[in-house]
PDB file of C-alpha atoms in Angstrom:
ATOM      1  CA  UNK A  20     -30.861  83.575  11.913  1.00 40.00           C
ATOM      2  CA  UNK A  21     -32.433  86.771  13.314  1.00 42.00           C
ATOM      3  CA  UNK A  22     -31.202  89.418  15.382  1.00 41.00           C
ATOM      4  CA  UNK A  23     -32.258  92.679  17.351  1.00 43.00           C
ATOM      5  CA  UNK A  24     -30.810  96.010  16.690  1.00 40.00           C
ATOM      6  CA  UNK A  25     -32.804  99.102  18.816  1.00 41.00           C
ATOM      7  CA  UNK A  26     -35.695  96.474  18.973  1.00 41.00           C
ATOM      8  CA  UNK A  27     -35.841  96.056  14.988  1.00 45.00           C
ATOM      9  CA  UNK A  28     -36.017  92.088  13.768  1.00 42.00           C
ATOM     10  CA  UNK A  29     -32.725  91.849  11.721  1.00 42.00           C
ATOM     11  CA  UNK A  30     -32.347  88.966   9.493  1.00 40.00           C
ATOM     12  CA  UNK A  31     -28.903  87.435   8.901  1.00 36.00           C
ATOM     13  CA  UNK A  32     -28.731  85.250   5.884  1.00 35.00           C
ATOM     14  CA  UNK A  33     -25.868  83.234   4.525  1.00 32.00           C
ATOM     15  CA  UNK A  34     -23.699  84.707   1.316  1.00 34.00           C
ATOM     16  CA  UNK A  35     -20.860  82.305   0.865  1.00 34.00           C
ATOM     17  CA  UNK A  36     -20.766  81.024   4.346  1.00 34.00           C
ATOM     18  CA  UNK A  37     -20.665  84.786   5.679  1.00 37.00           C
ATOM     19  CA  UNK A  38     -23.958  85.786   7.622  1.00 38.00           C
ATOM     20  CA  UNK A  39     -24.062  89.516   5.794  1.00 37.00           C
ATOM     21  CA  UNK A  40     -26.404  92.291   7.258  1.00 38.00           C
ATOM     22  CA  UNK A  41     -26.937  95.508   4.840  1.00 49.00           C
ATOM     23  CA  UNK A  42     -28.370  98.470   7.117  1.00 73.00           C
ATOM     24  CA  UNK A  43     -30.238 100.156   4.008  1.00 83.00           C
ATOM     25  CA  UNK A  44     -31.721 102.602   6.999  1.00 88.00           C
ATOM     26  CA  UNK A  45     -30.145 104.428  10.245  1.00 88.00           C
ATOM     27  CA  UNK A  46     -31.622 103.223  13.541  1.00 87.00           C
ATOM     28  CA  UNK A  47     -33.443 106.925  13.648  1.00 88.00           C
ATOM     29  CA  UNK A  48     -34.953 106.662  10.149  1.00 90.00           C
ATOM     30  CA  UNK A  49     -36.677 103.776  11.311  1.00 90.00           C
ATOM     31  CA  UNK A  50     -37.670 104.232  15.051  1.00 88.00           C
ATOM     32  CA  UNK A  51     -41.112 105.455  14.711  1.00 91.00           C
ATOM     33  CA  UNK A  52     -42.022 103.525  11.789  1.00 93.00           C
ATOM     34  CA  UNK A  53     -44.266  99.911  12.942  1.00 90.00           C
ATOM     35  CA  UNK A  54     -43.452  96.545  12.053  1.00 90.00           C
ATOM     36  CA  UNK A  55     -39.801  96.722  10.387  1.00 92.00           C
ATOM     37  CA  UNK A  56     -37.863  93.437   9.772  1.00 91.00           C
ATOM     38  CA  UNK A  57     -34.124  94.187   8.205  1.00 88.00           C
ATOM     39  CA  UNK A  58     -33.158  91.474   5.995  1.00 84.00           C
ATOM     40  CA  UNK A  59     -29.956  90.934   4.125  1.00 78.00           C
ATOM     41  CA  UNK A  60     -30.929  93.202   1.271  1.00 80.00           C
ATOM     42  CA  UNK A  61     -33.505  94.744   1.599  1.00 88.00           C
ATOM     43  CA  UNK A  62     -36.306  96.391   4.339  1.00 92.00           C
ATOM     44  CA  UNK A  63     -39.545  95.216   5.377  1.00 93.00           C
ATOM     45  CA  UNK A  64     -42.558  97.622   6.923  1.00 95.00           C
ATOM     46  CA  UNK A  65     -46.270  97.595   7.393  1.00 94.00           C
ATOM     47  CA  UNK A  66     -48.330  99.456   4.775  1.00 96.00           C
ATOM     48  CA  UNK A  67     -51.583 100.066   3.840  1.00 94.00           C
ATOM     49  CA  UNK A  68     -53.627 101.430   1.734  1.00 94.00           C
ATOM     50  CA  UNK A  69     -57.653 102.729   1.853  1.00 92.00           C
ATOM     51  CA  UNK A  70     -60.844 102.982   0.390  1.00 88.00           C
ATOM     52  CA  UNK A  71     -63.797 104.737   1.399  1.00 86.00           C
ATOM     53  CA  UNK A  72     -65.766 102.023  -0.155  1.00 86.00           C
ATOM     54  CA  UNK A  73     -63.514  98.918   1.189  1.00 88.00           C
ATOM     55  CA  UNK A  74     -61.556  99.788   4.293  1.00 91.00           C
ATOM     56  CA  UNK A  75     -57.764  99.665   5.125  1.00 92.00           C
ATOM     57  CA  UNK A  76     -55.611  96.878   2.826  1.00 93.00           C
ATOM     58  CA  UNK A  77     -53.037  96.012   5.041  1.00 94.00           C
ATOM     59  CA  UNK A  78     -49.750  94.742   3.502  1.00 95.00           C
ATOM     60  CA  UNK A  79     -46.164  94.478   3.785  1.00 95.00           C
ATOM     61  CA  UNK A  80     -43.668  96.844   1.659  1.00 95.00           C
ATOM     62  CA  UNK A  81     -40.496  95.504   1.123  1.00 92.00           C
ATOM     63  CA  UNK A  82     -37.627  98.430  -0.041  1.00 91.00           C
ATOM     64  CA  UNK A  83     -34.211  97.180  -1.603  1.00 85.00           C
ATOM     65  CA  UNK A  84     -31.224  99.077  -2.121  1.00 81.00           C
ATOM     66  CA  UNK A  85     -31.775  99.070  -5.946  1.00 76.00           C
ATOM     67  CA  UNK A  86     -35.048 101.301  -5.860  1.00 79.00           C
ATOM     68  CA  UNK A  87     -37.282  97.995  -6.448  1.00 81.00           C
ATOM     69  CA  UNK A  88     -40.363  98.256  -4.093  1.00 87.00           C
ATOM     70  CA  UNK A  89     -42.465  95.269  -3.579  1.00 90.00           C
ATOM     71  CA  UNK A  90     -45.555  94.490  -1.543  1.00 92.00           C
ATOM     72  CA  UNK A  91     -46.682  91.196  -0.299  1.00 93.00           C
ATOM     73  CA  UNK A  92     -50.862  91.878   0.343  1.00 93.00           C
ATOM     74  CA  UNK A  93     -52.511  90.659   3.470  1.00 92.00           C
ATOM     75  CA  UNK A  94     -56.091  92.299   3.033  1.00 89.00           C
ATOM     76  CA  UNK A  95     -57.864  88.945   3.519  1.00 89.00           C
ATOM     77  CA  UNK A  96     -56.357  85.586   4.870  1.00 88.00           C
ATOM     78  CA  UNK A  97     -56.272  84.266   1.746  1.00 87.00           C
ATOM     79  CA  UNK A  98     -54.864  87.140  -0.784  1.00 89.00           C
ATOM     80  CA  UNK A  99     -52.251  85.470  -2.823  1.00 88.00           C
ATOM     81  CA  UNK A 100     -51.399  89.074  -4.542  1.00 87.00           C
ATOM     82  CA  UNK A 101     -47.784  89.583  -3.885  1.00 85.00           C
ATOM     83  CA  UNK A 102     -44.673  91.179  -5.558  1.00 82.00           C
ATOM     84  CA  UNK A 103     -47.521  93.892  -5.929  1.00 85.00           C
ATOM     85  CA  UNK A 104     -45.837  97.095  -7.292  1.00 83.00           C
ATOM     86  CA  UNK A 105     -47.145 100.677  -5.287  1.00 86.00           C
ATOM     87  CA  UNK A 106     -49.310 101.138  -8.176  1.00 82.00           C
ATOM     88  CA  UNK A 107     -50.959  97.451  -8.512  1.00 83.00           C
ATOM     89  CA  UNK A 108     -51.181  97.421  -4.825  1.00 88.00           C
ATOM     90  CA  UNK A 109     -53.051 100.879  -4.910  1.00 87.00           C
ATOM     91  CA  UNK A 110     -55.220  99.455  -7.510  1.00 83.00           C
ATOM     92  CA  UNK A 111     -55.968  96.217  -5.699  1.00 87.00           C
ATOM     93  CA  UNK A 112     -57.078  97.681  -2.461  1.00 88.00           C
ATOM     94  CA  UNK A 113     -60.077  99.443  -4.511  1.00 85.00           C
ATOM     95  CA  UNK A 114     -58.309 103.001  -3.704  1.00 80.00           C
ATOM     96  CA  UNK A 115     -61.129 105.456  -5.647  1.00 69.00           C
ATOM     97  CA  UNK A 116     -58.593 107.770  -6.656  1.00 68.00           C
ATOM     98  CA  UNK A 117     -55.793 105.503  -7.569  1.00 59.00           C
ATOM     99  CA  UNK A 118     -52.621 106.853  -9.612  1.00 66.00           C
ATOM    100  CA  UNK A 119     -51.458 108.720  -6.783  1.00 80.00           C
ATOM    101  CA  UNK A 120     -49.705 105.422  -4.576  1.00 86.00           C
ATOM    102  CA  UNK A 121     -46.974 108.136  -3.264  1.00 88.00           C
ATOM    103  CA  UNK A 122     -49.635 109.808  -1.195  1.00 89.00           C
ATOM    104  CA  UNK A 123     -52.449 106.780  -1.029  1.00 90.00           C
ATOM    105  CA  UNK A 124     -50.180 103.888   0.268  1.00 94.00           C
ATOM    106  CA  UNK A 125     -49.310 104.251   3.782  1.00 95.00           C
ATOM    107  CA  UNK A 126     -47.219 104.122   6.583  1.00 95.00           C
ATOM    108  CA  UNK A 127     -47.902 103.753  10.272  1.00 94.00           C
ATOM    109  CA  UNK A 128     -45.075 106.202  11.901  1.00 94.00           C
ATOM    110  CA  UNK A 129     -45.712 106.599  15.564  1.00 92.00           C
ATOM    111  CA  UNK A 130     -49.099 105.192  15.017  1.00 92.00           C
ATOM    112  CA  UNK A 131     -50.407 107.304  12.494  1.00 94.00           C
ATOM    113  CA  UNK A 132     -51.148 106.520   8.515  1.00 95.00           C
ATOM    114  CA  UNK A 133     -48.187 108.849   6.952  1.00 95.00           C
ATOM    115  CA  UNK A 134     -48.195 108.658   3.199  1.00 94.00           C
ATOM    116  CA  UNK A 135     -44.753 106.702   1.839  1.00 94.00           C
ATOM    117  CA  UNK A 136     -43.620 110.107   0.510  1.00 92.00           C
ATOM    118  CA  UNK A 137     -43.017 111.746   3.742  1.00 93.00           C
ATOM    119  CA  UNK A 138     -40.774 109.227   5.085  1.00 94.00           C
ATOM    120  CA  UNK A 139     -37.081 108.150   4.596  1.00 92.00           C
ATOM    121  CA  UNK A 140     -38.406 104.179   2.571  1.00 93.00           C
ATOM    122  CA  UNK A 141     -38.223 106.132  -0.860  1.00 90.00           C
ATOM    123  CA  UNK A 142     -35.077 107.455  -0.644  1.00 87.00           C
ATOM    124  CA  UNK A 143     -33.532 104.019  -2.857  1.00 84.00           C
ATOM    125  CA  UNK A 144     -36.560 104.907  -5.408  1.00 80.00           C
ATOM    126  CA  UNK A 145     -35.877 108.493  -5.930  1.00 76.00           C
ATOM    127  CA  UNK A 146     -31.934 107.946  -6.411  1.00 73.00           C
ATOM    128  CA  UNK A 147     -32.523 105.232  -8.794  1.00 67.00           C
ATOM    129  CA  UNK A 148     -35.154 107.283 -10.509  1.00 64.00           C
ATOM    130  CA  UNK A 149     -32.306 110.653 -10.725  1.00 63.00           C
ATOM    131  CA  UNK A 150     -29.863 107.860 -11.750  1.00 58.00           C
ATOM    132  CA  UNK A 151     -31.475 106.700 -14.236  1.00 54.00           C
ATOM    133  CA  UNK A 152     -32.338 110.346 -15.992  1.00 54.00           C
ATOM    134  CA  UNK A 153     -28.582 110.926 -15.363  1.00 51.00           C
ATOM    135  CA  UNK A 154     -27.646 108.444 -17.358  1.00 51.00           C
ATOM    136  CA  UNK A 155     -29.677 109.191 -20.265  1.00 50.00           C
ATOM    137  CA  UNK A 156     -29.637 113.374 -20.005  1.00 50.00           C
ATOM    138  CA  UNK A 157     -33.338 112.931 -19.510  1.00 50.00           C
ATOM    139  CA  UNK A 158     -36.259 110.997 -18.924  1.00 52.00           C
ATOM    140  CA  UNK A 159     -36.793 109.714 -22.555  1.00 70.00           C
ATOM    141  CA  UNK A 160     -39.746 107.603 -22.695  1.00 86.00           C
ATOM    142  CA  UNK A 161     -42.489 108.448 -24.548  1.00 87.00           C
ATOM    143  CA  UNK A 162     -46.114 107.661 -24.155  1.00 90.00           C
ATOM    144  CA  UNK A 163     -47.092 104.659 -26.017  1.00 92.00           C
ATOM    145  CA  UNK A 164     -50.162 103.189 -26.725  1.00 93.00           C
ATOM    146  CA  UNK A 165     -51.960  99.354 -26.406  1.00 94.00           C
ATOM    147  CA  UNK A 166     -54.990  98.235 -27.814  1.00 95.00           C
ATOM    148  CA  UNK A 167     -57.525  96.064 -26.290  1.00 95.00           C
ATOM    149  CA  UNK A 168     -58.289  92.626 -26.855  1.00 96.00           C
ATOM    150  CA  UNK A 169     -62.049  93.329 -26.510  1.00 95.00           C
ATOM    151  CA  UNK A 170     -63.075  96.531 -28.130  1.00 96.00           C
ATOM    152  CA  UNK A 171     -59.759  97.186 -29.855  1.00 95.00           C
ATOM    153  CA  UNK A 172     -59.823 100.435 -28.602  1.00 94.00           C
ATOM    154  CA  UNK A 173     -56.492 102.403 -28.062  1.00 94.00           C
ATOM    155  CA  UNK A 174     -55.132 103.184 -24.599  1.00 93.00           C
ATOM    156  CA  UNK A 175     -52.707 105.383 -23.807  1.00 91.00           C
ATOM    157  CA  UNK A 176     -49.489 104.482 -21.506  1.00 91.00           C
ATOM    158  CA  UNK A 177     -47.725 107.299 -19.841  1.00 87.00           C
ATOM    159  CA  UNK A 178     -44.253 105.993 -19.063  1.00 88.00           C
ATOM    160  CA  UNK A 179     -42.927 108.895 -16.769  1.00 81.00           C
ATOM    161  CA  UNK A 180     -41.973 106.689 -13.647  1.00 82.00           C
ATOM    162  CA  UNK A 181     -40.975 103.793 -13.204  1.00 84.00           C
ATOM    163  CA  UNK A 182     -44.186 102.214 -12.031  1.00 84.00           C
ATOM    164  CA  UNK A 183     -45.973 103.521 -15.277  1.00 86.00           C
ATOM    165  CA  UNK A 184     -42.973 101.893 -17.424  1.00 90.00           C
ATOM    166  CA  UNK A 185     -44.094  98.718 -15.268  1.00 90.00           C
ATOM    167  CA  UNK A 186     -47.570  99.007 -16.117  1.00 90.00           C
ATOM    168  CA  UNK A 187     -47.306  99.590 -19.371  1.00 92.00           C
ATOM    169  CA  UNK A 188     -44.094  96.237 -19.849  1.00 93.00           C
ATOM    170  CA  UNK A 189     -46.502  93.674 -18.063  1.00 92.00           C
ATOM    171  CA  UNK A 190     -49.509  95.082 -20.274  1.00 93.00           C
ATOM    172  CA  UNK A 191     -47.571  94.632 -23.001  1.00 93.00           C
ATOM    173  CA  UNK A 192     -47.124  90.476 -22.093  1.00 92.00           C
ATOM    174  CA  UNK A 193     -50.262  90.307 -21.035  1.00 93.00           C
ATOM    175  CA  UNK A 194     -52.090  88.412 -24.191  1.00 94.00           C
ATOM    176  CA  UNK A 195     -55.586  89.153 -22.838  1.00 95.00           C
ATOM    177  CA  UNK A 196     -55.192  92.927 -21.849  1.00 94.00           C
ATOM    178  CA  UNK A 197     -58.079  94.977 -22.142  1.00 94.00           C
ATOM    179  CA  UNK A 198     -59.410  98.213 -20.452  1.00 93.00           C
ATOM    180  CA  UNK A 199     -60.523  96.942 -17.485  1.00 89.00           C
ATOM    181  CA  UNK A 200     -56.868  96.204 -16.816  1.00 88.00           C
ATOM    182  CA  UNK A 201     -55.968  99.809 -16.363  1.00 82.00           C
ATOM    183  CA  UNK A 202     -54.911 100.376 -12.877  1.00 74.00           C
ATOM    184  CA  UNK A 203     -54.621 104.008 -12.339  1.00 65.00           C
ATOM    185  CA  UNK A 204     -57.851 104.725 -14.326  1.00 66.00           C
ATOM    186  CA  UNK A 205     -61.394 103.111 -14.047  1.00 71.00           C
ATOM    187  CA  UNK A 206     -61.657 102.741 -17.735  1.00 78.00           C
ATOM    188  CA  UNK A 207     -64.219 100.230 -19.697  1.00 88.00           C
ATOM    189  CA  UNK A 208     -64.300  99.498 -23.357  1.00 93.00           C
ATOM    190  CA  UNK A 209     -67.418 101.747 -23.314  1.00 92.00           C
ATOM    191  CA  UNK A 210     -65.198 104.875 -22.885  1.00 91.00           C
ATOM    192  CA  UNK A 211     -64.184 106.960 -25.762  1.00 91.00           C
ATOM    193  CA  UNK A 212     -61.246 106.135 -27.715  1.00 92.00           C
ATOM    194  CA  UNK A 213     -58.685 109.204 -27.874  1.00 90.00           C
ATOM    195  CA  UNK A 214     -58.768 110.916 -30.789  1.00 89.00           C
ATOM    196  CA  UNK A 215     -56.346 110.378 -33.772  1.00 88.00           C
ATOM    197  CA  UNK A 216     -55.591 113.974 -33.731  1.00 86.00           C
ATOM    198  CA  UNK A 217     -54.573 113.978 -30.055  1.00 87.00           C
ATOM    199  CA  UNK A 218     -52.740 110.467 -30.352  1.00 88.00           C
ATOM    200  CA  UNK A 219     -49.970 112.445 -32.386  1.00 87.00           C
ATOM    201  CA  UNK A 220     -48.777 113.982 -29.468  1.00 86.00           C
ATOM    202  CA  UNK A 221     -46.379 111.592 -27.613  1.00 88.00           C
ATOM    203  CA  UNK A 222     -44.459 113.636 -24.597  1.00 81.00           C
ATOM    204  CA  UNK A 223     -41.685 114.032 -26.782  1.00 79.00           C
ATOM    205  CA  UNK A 224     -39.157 117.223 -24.974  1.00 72.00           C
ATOM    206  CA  UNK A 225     -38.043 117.820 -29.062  1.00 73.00           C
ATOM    207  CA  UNK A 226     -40.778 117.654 -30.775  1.00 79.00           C
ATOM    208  CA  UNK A 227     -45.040 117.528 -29.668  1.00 76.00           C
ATOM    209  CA  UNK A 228     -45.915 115.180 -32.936  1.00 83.00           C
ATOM    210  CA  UNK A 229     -42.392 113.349 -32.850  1.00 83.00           C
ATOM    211  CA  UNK A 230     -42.619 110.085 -34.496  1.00 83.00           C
ATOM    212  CA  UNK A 231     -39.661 108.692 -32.563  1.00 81.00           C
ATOM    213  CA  UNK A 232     -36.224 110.120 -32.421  1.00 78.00           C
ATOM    214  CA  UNK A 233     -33.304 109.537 -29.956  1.00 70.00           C
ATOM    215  CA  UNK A 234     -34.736 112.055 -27.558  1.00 74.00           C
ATOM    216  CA  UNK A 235     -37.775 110.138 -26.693  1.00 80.00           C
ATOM    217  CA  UNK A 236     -37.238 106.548 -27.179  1.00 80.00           C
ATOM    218  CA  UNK A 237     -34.870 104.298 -24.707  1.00 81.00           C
ATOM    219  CA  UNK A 238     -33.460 100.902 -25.691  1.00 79.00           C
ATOM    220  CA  UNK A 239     -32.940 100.624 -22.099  1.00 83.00           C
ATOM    221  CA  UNK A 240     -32.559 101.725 -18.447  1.00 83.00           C
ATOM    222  CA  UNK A 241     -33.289 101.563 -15.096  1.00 80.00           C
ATOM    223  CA  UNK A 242     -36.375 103.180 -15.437  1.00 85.00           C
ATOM    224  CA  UNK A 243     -37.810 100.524 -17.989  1.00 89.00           C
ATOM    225  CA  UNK A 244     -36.068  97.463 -17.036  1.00 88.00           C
ATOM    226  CA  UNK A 245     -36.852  95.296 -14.034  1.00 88.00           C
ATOM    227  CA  UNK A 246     -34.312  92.735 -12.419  1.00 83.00           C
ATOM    228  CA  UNK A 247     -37.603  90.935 -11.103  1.00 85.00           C
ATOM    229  CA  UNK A 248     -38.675  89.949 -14.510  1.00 88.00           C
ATOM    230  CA  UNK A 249     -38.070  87.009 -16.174  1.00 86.00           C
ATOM    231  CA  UNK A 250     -38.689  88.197 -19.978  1.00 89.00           C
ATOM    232  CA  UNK A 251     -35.425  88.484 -22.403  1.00 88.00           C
ATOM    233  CA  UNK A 252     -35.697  92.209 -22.144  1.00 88.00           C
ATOM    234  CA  UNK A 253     -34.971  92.871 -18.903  1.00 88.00           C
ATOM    235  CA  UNK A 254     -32.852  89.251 -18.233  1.00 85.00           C
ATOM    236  CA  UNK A 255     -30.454  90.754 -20.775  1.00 82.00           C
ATOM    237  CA  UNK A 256     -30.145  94.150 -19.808  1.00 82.00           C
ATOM    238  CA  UNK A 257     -29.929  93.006 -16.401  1.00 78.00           C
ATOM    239  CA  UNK A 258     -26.986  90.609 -16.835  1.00 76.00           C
ATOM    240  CA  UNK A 259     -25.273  93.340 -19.239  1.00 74.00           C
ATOM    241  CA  UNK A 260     -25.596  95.944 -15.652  1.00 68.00           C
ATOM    242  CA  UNK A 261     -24.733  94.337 -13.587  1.00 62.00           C
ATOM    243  CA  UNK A 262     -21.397  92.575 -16.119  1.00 54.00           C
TER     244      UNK A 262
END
């Protein structure tokens, strides 16, 4: 069942014979911003993202009250790519100067591309984000480090955000992962491998050369755990949250 609220599509959807409509977003955050559908838990929008080389990837972003962004692609009839995070999606559209999806993926507000970060949709991502270093005294995750299954070359993983600690979890699963795989880098097997002297340092706050302490490695948060993924991990941290 779908309604209108100040010309928005709002969908209604069962829970427990109750049709239950969360308003994640004021009526003004949302005016000038194209294409939003309301659903029951979460908000849907038009976004983009481009390359100089490819054009404008249209998609759709999809914001949920638990920080979780998600885009469904549409930059060709038949892209299957969704449940894209920011960062894959930035990746996928061929963006040259990818790692930077809070100012390369796009809204249109008033009919203008505004980058994501200068409107009200990541307002869910940044509290989850301070809620998360709340809860831990600090952002504790330290780089870490893959190898691929081609060269068997290390690759550093900065986990600073939550997309990177994405990145780097599905990486991590991903029994064929090699450089090319890299989305916020155009890396190839022919690049150097980082030096053992410089793979010391980690991003630990306590220490530079830290080996691992309490300070710098998580056993689990909201930063590093996803509710979207299936893996023991996350299913059990999940369940553990939200008992």
């Amino acid at each position: 069942m779908a309604k209108r609220v100040g010309g928005e599509e709002i969908s209604s959807m069962e829970n427990g014979g109750n049709g239950v409509v969360t308003l994640l977003f004021t009526e003004e955050e949302l005016r000038e911003i194209s294409g939003v559908k309301r659903c029951d838990d979460y908000v849907e929008v038009m976004c983009g993202c481009t390359s100089h080389r490819y054009g404008d990837a249209v998609a759709r972003l999809r914001v949920f009250s638990s920080g979780e962004l998600e885009i469904t692609c549409e930059c060709t009839p038949g892209c299957t790519e969704d449940k894209l995070t920011p960062s894959a999606f930035e990746k996928h559209s061929g963006r040259e100067t990818a790692r930077k999806w809070k100012n390369n993926v796009w809204i249109i507000v008033n009919g203008d591309k505004v980058p994501v970060v200068k409107t009200p949709l990541l307002k869910y991502y940044n509290k989850s984000l301070k809620h998360a270093i709340s809860q831990n005294g600090k952002a504790c995750h330290r780089d870490e480090f893959l190898r691929c299954t081609k060269c068997n070359k290390a690759r550093r993983f900065r986990l600073r955000s939550k997309e990177e600690c994405r990145t780097y979890h599905d990486a991590l699963a991903n029994v064929h992962w090699n450089c090319s795989c890299i989305p916020y880098d155009k890396f190839s097997c022919d690049d150097e491998e980082e030096r053992a002297s410089r793979r010391v340092y980690r991003g630990c706050s306590r220490s530079p050369t830290c080996k691992g302490c309490t300070t710098c490695v998580c056993f689990g948060c909201e930063i590093c755990r996803f509710s979207d993924c299936s893996c023991q991990t996350c299913s059990d941290f999940t369940k553990n949250a939200k008992g």
